[in-house]
Each structure stands twice: as structure tokens, then as C-alpha cells.
């Protein structure tokens, strides 16, 4: 089924310290084309030039999605398949580098390949281990003149390999959509009641298609919501924010946020505020 990819959001959700990160790397997104849009959410490209500068550690609270990436950096060169990361993703940026990626819909890589995506959780594999016929795809993608050309090459490779119609994937897509966008969903039993799916069936579906359990997916989306709100100045009443995000109380939210992000919510909010002020100051013309 040909489905045009959605317009990628202009959002920093999931990106930790987004304003600080923007000073060290660029980020661009492109929509997926109709031949793969049922499975691929969008494409993204990150570039950095830190030659002569100290390394920078970029941090992300990853989405429950598989990414196929093509990378040229001081650390590695080639194509890779990265499963769902269940902890904070950190990447040290050094020298000159770039990564071009295809972000699949949650559940999309499992439907596309027929693989049990749970086997990819917290792993990054060379592209050829998952797609043995990829041959020189990574070399051609990295040598392309533009991101649009890179997208065309990736879609030319992916389109003939797409799986057929999968009603279970469509159900997973609906469930994940509501988990992400409906902040009133904070417990797995709410999800099973809304969609009429027994909890064990839901767990099996999520392992097979998404690569992580439904409870983790819910908590990750609410944690991303919290980080985004804090980065944008919502920190006056952390107790109310915690309850809105489905946590038992402020202490519960603070413990989980600190464990995942590496700093307490209020510290994160203050750090984000300072970074925003520094960005404004840096953009002002001298004199």
C-alpha cells in the first residue's frame, strides 16, 4: 500500500539540551516517499564540524523506533541498523562528520522485514547483517550530492523489499499513536481497555513489532514530554507536572527523570534556560 510519509515535525522532543545541541550540530528532516511511507516515518540528517573544538556529547531520549543509518565520522563509516534504545542514547561528536538516517514508524521495521524486533533492542548492527543484499548501498548513499539524493537511493533499495499488508502492524500503529499523543494514557491497563487487547497479547505484539514493552513505551513518551516541557520553561510547579505525566508524585517523577536524564528536573530546566540565554546572546551582532 503506497502511503505518503507525514511531514516531519519541527520539534525537539526527545533531544536533551536541544538549544545547546543546536550550537554543535545541524539537524534536517525529510518526509518519506509514497513507496515506503507505510513503514518509514521520515528521514533525518545530522552534520557537525568540530575541527579544532572540544568534543561534544549529544544526548537523546530515543523513540521506540528502529533507525537505518549511514554514517561517516571519526568513529565509524558505513551503514547500520539500530534497534530501540531503552536507555539514554549518547554520542560523542568529534571532528567532521555526518549521519543520514531513515526512522521507521514504531512497529514499522518489524512489519517491513518480518523480523522479531525485540532481538535488535539496544543493539546496532552493520547493515549487511540485516540486509545481506545491501552491497554498496552505504557507499553510494554517503557519496550522494544531497539529502534528497540519499533519500532516493534508500527508497530505491527499500521499496521492492517491503512486506505485504499486516493488520497487526496497523493496530500497533494506532496504539502507539495514542500512547504518544494522549497524555492521559499513563498505564497499560488503560491501553488494553481502550483497544480491547489482553495484556499478554499486547506485550507479545510490542516485543515482536516495536522491540520494547508497552509499559516502557508509555513511560518513555511521558518522560520525553516532561523533558520537553522543562526545556521550554515549565518548572514552576513540578508536583502538578508530575501528576499530569502520570507519576504517583513529584518524588517518583524526579527519581525516574534523574535516573534517565542524568540530572534532576529543576537542574535540567535551569541548564536549558542558561543555554537559551547563551544562544540568544551568541546570535546578537557584535557591537
PDB file of C-alpha atoms in Angstrom, residues 4-234:
ATOM      1  CA  UNK A   4       2.961   9.304   1.652  1.00  0.00           C
ATOM      2  CA  UNK A   5       5.179   9.913   4.658  1.00  0.00           C
ATOM      3  CA  UNK A   6       3.990  12.545   7.076  1.00  0.00           C
ATOM      4  CA  UNK A   7       5.604  15.954   7.222  1.00  0.00           C
ATOM      5  CA  UNK A   8       8.346  15.624   9.842  1.00  0.00           C
ATOM      6  CA  UNK A   9       7.574  17.676  12.946  1.00  0.00           C
ATOM      7  CA  UNK A  10       9.575  20.778  13.759  1.00  0.00           C
ATOM      8  CA  UNK A  11      10.100  19.585  17.300  1.00  0.00           C
ATOM      9  CA  UNK A  12      12.945  18.942  19.724  1.00  0.00           C
ATOM     10  CA  UNK A  13      11.047  16.212  21.556  1.00  0.00           C
ATOM     11  CA  UNK A  14      13.437  13.512  22.695  1.00  0.00           C
ATOM     12  CA  UNK A  15      16.514  15.711  22.197  1.00  0.00           C
ATOM     13  CA  UNK A  16      18.129  16.541  25.525  1.00  0.00           C
ATOM     14  CA  UNK A  17      19.536  20.054  25.947  1.00  0.00           C
ATOM     15  CA  UNK A  18      18.198  20.948  22.477  1.00  0.00           C
ATOM     16  CA  UNK A  19      19.418  24.543  22.375  1.00  0.00           C
ATOM     17  CA  UNK A  20      22.883  23.561  23.486  1.00  0.00           C
ATOM     18  CA  UNK A  21      22.975  20.762  20.926  1.00  0.00           C
ATOM     19  CA  UNK A  22      21.972  23.125  18.145  1.00  0.00           C
ATOM     20  CA  UNK A  23      25.205  25.055  18.686  1.00  0.00           C
ATOM     21  CA  UNK A  24      27.271  21.946  17.907  1.00  0.00           C
ATOM     22  CA  UNK A  25      25.434  20.219  15.073  1.00  0.00           C
ATOM     23  CA  UNK A  26      22.745  20.792  12.452  1.00  0.00           C
ATOM     24  CA  UNK A  27      19.595  18.704  12.070  1.00  0.00           C
ATOM     25  CA  UNK A  28      17.412  18.370   8.960  1.00  0.00           C
ATOM     26  CA  UNK A  29      14.395  16.149   8.304  1.00  0.00           C
ATOM     27  CA  UNK A  30      12.760  14.963   5.066  1.00  0.00           C
ATOM     28  CA  UNK A  31       9.411  13.187   4.571  1.00  0.00           C
ATOM     29  CA  UNK A  32       9.288   9.610   3.349  1.00  0.00           C
ATOM     30  CA  UNK A  33       8.007   8.975  -0.161  1.00  0.00           C
ATOM     31  CA  UNK A  34       4.832   7.033  -1.025  1.00  0.00           C
ATOM     32  CA  UNK A  35       6.664   3.806  -1.824  1.00  0.00           C
ATOM     33  CA  UNK A  36       7.866   3.353   1.754  1.00  0.00           C
ATOM     34  CA  UNK A  37       5.742   5.792   3.774  1.00  0.00           C
ATOM     35  CA  UNK A  38       3.692   2.986   5.316  1.00  0.00           C
ATOM     36  CA  UNK A  39       6.810   1.829   7.156  1.00  0.00           C
ATOM     37  CA  UNK A  40       9.252   4.776   7.229  1.00  0.00           C
ATOM     38  CA  UNK A  41       8.280   7.773   9.348  1.00  0.00           C
ATOM     39  CA  UNK A  42      10.816  10.249   7.969  1.00  0.00           C
ATOM     40  CA  UNK A  43      14.489  10.765   7.113  1.00  0.00           C
ATOM     41  CA  UNK A  44      16.912  12.839   9.138  1.00  0.00           C
ATOM     42  CA  UNK A  45      20.410  14.181   8.665  1.00  0.00           C
ATOM     43  CA  UNK A  46      22.826  15.376  11.331  1.00  0.00           C
ATOM     44  CA  UNK A  47      26.076  17.165  10.479  1.00  0.00           C
ATOM     45  CA  UNK A  48      28.832  18.574  12.641  1.00  0.00           C
ATOM     46  CA  UNK A  49      32.159  20.301  12.160  1.00  0.00           C
ATOM     47  CA  UNK A  50      34.045  20.430  15.448  1.00  0.00           C
ATOM     48  CA  UNK A  51      37.527  20.507  13.964  1.00  0.00           C
ATOM     49  CA  UNK A  52      39.684  22.469  16.369  1.00  0.00           C
ATOM     50  CA  UNK A  53      36.930  22.340  19.008  1.00  0.00           C
ATOM     51  CA  UNK A  54      36.465  20.109  22.050  1.00  0.00           C
ATOM     52  CA  UNK A  55      34.282  17.021  21.531  1.00  0.00           C
ATOM     53  CA  UNK A  56      30.596  17.396  22.315  1.00  0.00           C
ATOM     54  CA  UNK A  57      28.414  14.641  23.784  1.00  0.00           C
ATOM     55  CA  UNK A  58      24.922  14.723  22.252  1.00  0.00           C
ATOM     56  CA  UNK A  59      22.179  13.042  24.290  1.00  0.00           C
ATOM     57  CA  UNK A  60      18.745  11.807  23.192  1.00  0.00           C
ATOM     58  CA  UNK A  61      15.825  10.019  24.835  1.00  0.00           C
ATOM     59  CA  UNK A  62      15.186   7.715  21.868  1.00  0.00           C
ATOM     60  CA  UNK A  63      11.770   6.934  20.458  1.00  0.00           C
ATOM     61  CA  UNK A  64      10.537   3.316  20.217  1.00  0.00           C
ATOM     62  CA  UNK A  65      11.708   3.137  16.616  1.00  0.00           C
ATOM     63  CA  UNK A  66      14.324   1.334  14.542  1.00  0.00           C
ATOM     64  CA  UNK A  67      16.698   3.533  12.532  1.00  0.00           C
ATOM     65  CA  UNK A  68      18.673   2.604   9.427  1.00  0.00           C
ATOM     66  CA  UNK A  69      21.644   4.968   9.292  1.00  0.00           C
ATOM     67  CA  UNK A  70      24.532   5.847   7.009  1.00  0.00           C
ATOM     68  CA  UNK A  71      27.428   7.435   8.807  1.00  0.00           C
ATOM     69  CA  UNK A  72      30.792   8.993   8.130  1.00  0.00           C
ATOM     70  CA  UNK A  73      32.667  10.051  11.246  1.00  0.00           C
ATOM     71  CA  UNK A  74      35.933   9.606  13.098  1.00  0.00           C
ATOM     72  CA  UNK A  75      34.377   6.678  14.972  1.00  0.00           C
ATOM     73  CA  UNK A  76      32.880   4.643  12.127  1.00  0.00           C
ATOM     74  CA  UNK A  77      31.890   4.666   8.472  1.00  0.00           C
ATOM     75  CA  UNK A  78      29.139   2.634   6.817  1.00  0.00           C
ATOM     76  CA  UNK A  79      25.523   1.575   7.109  1.00  0.00           C
ATOM     77  CA  UNK A  80      23.892   0.376  10.323  1.00  0.00           C
ATOM     78  CA  UNK A  81      20.594  -0.863  11.737  1.00  0.00           C
ATOM     79  CA  UNK A  82      19.953   0.368  15.267  1.00  0.00           C
ATOM     80  CA  UNK A  83      17.152  -1.132  17.330  1.00  0.00           C
ATOM     81  CA  UNK A  84      15.172   0.558  20.069  1.00  0.00           C
ATOM     82  CA  UNK A  85      17.491   2.027  22.715  1.00  0.00           C
ATOM     83  CA  UNK A  86      15.936   1.567  26.146  1.00  0.00           C
ATOM     84  CA  UNK A  87      18.360   3.945  27.869  1.00  0.00           C
ATOM     85  CA  UNK A  88      19.561   7.450  27.091  1.00  0.00           C
ATOM     86  CA  UNK A  89      21.462   7.472  23.795  1.00  0.00           C
ATOM     87  CA  UNK A  90      24.762   9.339  23.958  1.00  0.00           C
ATOM     88  CA  UNK A  91      27.076  10.098  21.074  1.00  0.00           C
ATOM     89  CA  UNK A  92      30.389  11.919  21.201  1.00  0.00           C
ATOM     90  CA  UNK A  93      30.750  14.246  18.225  1.00  0.00           C
ATOM     91  CA  UNK A  94      34.333  14.924  17.180  1.00  0.00           C
ATOM     92  CA  UNK A  95      35.998  16.390  14.133  1.00  0.00           C
ATOM     93  CA  UNK A  96      33.951  16.439  10.930  1.00  0.00           C
ATOM     94  CA  UNK A  97      31.061  14.038  10.433  1.00  0.00           C
ATOM     95  CA  UNK A  98      27.539  13.327   9.276  1.00  0.00           C
ATOM     96  CA  UNK A  99      24.778  10.754   9.671  1.00  0.00           C
ATOM     97  CA  UNK A 100      21.819  10.231   7.349  1.00  0.00           C
ATOM     98  CA  UNK A 101      19.037   8.081   8.750  1.00  0.00           C
ATOM     99  CA  UNK A 102      15.686   6.522   7.945  1.00  0.00           C
ATOM    100  CA  UNK A 103      13.500   6.466  11.031  1.00  0.00           C
ATOM    101  CA  UNK A 104      10.870   3.752  10.797  1.00  0.00           C
ATOM    102  CA  UNK A 105       7.454   4.036  12.383  1.00  0.00           C
ATOM    103  CA  UNK A 106       7.174   2.299  15.730  1.00  0.00           C
ATOM    104  CA  UNK A 107       6.485  -1.265  14.626  1.00  0.00           C
ATOM    105  CA  UNK A 108       7.312  -0.418  11.030  1.00  0.00           C
ATOM    106  CA  UNK A 109      10.636  -2.216  10.810  1.00  0.00           C
ATOM    107  CA  UNK A 110       9.106  -5.414  12.144  1.00  0.00           C
ATOM    108  CA  UNK A 111       6.289  -5.247   9.616  1.00  0.00           C
ATOM    109  CA  UNK A 112       8.694  -4.343   6.811  1.00  0.00           C
ATOM    110  CA  UNK A 113      11.201  -7.129   7.429  1.00  0.00           C
ATOM    111  CA  UNK A 114       9.170  -9.767   9.264  1.00  0.00           C
ATOM    112  CA  UNK A 115      11.856  -9.823  11.972  1.00  0.00           C
ATOM    113  CA  UNK A 116      11.255 -10.029  15.712  1.00  0.00           C
ATOM    114  CA  UNK A 117      12.409  -6.505  16.514  1.00  0.00           C
ATOM    115  CA  UNK A 118      12.940  -7.447  20.148  1.00  0.00           C
ATOM    116  CA  UNK A 119      16.139  -9.160  19.014  1.00  0.00           C
ATOM    117  CA  UNK A 120      17.512  -5.746  17.945  1.00  0.00           C
ATOM    118  CA  UNK A 121      16.826  -3.978  21.236  1.00  0.00           C
ATOM    119  CA  UNK A 122      19.814  -1.952  22.464  1.00  0.00           C
ATOM    120  CA  UNK A 123      21.919  -3.167  19.522  1.00  0.00           C
ATOM    121  CA  UNK A 124      23.452  -1.510  16.465  1.00  0.00           C
ATOM    122  CA  UNK A 125      24.339  -3.929  13.657  1.00  0.00           C
ATOM    123  CA  UNK A 126      26.122  -3.461  10.341  1.00  0.00           C
ATOM    124  CA  UNK A 127      23.565  -3.029   7.569  1.00  0.00           C
ATOM    125  CA  UNK A 128      24.732  -6.186   5.777  1.00  0.00           C
ATOM    126  CA  UNK A 129      23.839  -8.355   8.784  1.00  0.00           C
ATOM    127  CA  UNK A 130      20.181  -7.410   8.380  1.00  0.00           C
ATOM    128  CA  UNK A 131      20.134  -6.800   4.620  1.00  0.00           C
ATOM    129  CA  UNK A 132      22.762  -9.129   3.087  1.00  0.00           C
ATOM    130  CA  UNK A 133      21.982  -7.784  -0.393  1.00  0.00           C
ATOM    131  CA  UNK A 134      22.723  -4.168   0.563  1.00  0.00           C
ATOM    132  CA  UNK A 135      26.114  -4.484  -1.204  1.00  0.00           C
ATOM    133  CA  UNK A 136      27.483  -0.976  -1.830  1.00  0.00           C
ATOM    134  CA  UNK A 137      24.382   0.907  -0.655  1.00  0.00           C
ATOM    135  CA  UNK A 138      26.136   2.684   2.208  1.00  0.00           C
ATOM    136  CA  UNK A 139      28.980   3.807  -0.043  1.00  0.00           C
ATOM    137  CA  UNK A 140      26.532   5.183  -2.626  1.00  0.00           C
ATOM    138  CA  UNK A 141      24.375   6.936  -0.014  1.00  0.00           C
ATOM    139  CA  UNK A 142      27.369   8.599   1.621  1.00  0.00           C
ATOM    140  CA  UNK A 143      28.731   9.703  -1.770  1.00  0.00           C
ATOM    141  CA  UNK A 144      25.415  11.274  -2.880  1.00  0.00           C
ATOM    142  CA  UNK A 145      25.382  15.010  -3.509  1.00  0.00           C
ATOM    143  CA  UNK A 146      22.312  15.899  -1.384  1.00  0.00           C
ATOM    144  CA  UNK A 147      19.951  14.543   1.235  1.00  0.00           C
ATOM    145  CA  UNK A 148      17.252  14.291  -1.421  1.00  0.00           C
ATOM    146  CA  UNK A 149      19.549  12.060  -3.469  1.00  0.00           C
ATOM    147  CA  UNK A 150      20.283   9.978  -0.379  1.00  0.00           C
ATOM    148  CA  UNK A 151      16.572   9.541   0.259  1.00  0.00           C
ATOM    149  CA  UNK A 152      16.035   8.432  -3.348  1.00  0.00           C
ATOM    150  CA  UNK A 153      18.778   5.810  -3.082  1.00  0.00           C
ATOM    151  CA  UNK A 154      17.425   4.422   0.193  1.00  0.00           C
ATOM    152  CA  UNK A 155      13.866   4.265  -1.118  1.00  0.00           C
ATOM    153  CA  UNK A 156      15.008   2.605  -4.322  1.00  0.00           C
ATOM    154  CA  UNK A 157      16.564  -0.109  -2.158  1.00  0.00           C
ATOM    155  CA  UNK A 158      13.732  -0.441   0.373  1.00  0.00           C
ATOM    156  CA  UNK A 159      10.637  -0.256  -1.828  1.00  0.00           C
ATOM    157  CA  UNK A 160      10.925  -3.689  -3.534  1.00  0.00           C
ATOM    158  CA  UNK A 161      11.609  -5.347  -0.164  1.00  0.00           C
ATOM    159  CA  UNK A 162       8.544  -4.095   1.687  1.00  0.00           C
ATOM    160  CA  UNK A 163       6.339  -6.689   3.322  1.00  0.00           C
ATOM    161  CA  UNK A 164       2.666  -7.084   2.485  1.00  0.00           C
ATOM    162  CA  UNK A 165      -0.409  -5.772   4.266  1.00  0.00           C
ATOM    163  CA  UNK A 166      -0.163  -6.507   8.000  1.00  0.00           C
ATOM    164  CA  UNK A 167      -3.302  -5.813  10.090  1.00  0.00           C
ATOM    165  CA  UNK A 168      -1.403  -6.383  13.355  1.00  0.00           C
ATOM    166  CA  UNK A 169       1.043  -3.635  12.420  1.00  0.00           C
ATOM    167  CA  UNK A 170      -1.859  -1.287  11.730  1.00  0.00           C
ATOM    168  CA  UNK A 171      -3.229  -1.999  15.225  1.00  0.00           C
ATOM    169  CA  UNK A 172       0.197  -1.419  16.760  1.00  0.00           C
ATOM    170  CA  UNK A 173       0.411   1.888  14.876  1.00  0.00           C
ATOM    171  CA  UNK A 174      -2.924   3.046  16.307  1.00  0.00           C
ATOM    172  CA  UNK A 175      -1.947   2.047  19.829  1.00  0.00           C
ATOM    173  CA  UNK A 176       1.458   3.729  19.685  1.00  0.00           C
ATOM    174  CA  UNK A 177      -0.082   6.891  18.206  1.00  0.00           C
ATOM    175  CA  UNK A 178      -2.427   7.198  21.174  1.00  0.00           C
ATOM    176  CA  UNK A 179       0.367   6.418  23.628  1.00  0.00           C
ATOM    177  CA  UNK A 180       2.458   9.238  22.194  1.00  0.00           C
ATOM    178  CA  UNK A 181      -0.182  11.921  21.803  1.00  0.00           C
ATOM    179  CA  UNK A 182      -2.718  11.260  24.589  1.00  0.00           C
ATOM    180  CA  UNK A 183      -1.065  12.257  27.869  1.00  0.00           C
ATOM    181  CA  UNK A 184      -3.998  10.824  29.806  1.00  0.00           C
ATOM    182  CA  UNK A 185      -2.681   7.369  28.890  1.00  0.00           C
ATOM    183  CA  UNK A 186      -0.268   6.566  31.686  1.00  0.00           C
ATOM    184  CA  UNK A 187      -0.976   2.893  32.475  1.00  0.00           C
ATOM    185  CA  UNK A 188      -1.005  -0.296  30.395  1.00  0.00           C
ATOM    186  CA  UNK A 189      -4.460  -1.274  31.677  1.00  0.00           C
ATOM    187  CA  UNK A 190      -5.862   1.940  30.145  1.00  0.00           C
ATOM    188  CA  UNK A 191      -4.411   0.860  26.796  1.00  0.00           C
ATOM    189  CA  UNK A 192      -5.778  -2.687  26.975  1.00  0.00           C
ATOM    190  CA  UNK A 193      -9.225  -1.362  27.878  1.00  0.00           C
ATOM    191  CA  UNK A 194      -9.284   1.220  25.085  1.00  0.00           C
ATOM    192  CA  UNK A 195      -8.226  -1.211  22.364  1.00  0.00           C
ATOM    193  CA  UNK A 196      -9.724  -4.425  23.717  1.00  0.00           C
ATOM    194  CA  UNK A 197      -6.384  -6.261  23.659  1.00  0.00           C
ATOM    195  CA  UNK A 198      -5.417  -8.589  26.544  1.00  0.00           C
ATOM    196  CA  UNK A 199      -2.239  -7.508  28.326  1.00  0.00           C
ATOM    197  CA  UNK A 200      -0.239 -10.612  27.339  1.00  0.00           C
ATOM    198  CA  UNK A 201      -1.231 -10.203  23.703  1.00  0.00           C
ATOM    199  CA  UNK A 202      -0.224  -6.547  23.859  1.00  0.00           C
ATOM    200  CA  UNK A 203       3.158  -7.484  25.343  1.00  0.00           C
ATOM    201  CA  UNK A 204       3.811 -10.070  22.612  1.00  0.00           C
ATOM    202  CA  UNK A 205       2.813  -7.622  19.873  1.00  0.00           C
ATOM    203  CA  UNK A 206       5.119  -4.942  21.235  1.00  0.00           C
ATOM    204  CA  UNK A 207       8.084  -7.265  21.567  1.00  0.00           C
ATOM    205  CA  UNK A 208       7.649  -8.562  18.024  1.00  0.00           C
ATOM    206  CA  UNK A 209       6.916  -5.258  16.268  1.00  0.00           C
ATOM    207  CA  UNK A 210       8.173  -2.408  18.484  1.00  0.00           C
ATOM    208  CA  UNK A 211      11.077  -4.037  20.290  1.00  0.00           C
ATOM    209  CA  UNK A 212      10.122  -2.887  23.812  1.00  0.00           C
ATOM    210  CA  UNK A 213       7.219  -3.482  26.177  1.00  0.00           C
ATOM    211  CA  UNK A 214       4.109  -1.279  26.317  1.00  0.00           C
ATOM    212  CA  UNK A 215       4.876  -0.051  29.837  1.00  0.00           C
ATOM    213  CA  UNK A 216       8.316   1.147  28.751  1.00  0.00           C
ATOM    214  CA  UNK A 217       6.858   2.873  25.663  1.00  0.00           C
ATOM    215  CA  UNK A 218       4.305   4.734  27.785  1.00  0.00           C
ATOM    216  CA  UNK A 219       6.909   5.807  30.320  1.00  0.00           C
ATOM    217  CA  UNK A 220       9.321   6.909  27.597  1.00  0.00           C
ATOM    218  CA  UNK A 221       6.739   9.131  25.905  1.00  0.00           C
ATOM    219  CA  UNK A 222       5.742  10.749  29.214  1.00  0.00           C
ATOM    220  CA  UNK A 223       9.401  11.251  30.138  1.00  0.00           C
ATOM    221  CA  UNK A 224      10.012  12.897  26.761  1.00  0.00           C
ATOM    222  CA  UNK A 225       7.005  15.127  27.386  1.00  0.00           C
ATOM    223  CA  UNK A 226       8.463  16.108  30.748  1.00  0.00           C
ATOM    224  CA  UNK A 227      11.899  16.903  29.330  1.00  0.00           C
ATOM    225  CA  UNK A 228      10.394  18.975  26.519  1.00  0.00           C
ATOM    226  CA  UNK A 229       8.175  20.961  28.892  1.00  0.00           C
ATOM    227  CA  UNK A 230      11.053  21.583  31.298  1.00  0.00           C
ATOM    228  CA  UNK A 231      13.335  22.722  28.464  1.00  0.00           C
ATOM    229  CA  UNK A 232      10.654  25.213  27.455  1.00  0.00           C
ATOM    230  CA  UNK A 233      10.291  26.736  30.917  1.00  0.00           C
ATOM    231  CA  UNK A 234       7.600  24.626  32.597  1.00  0.00           C
TER     232      UNK A 234
END
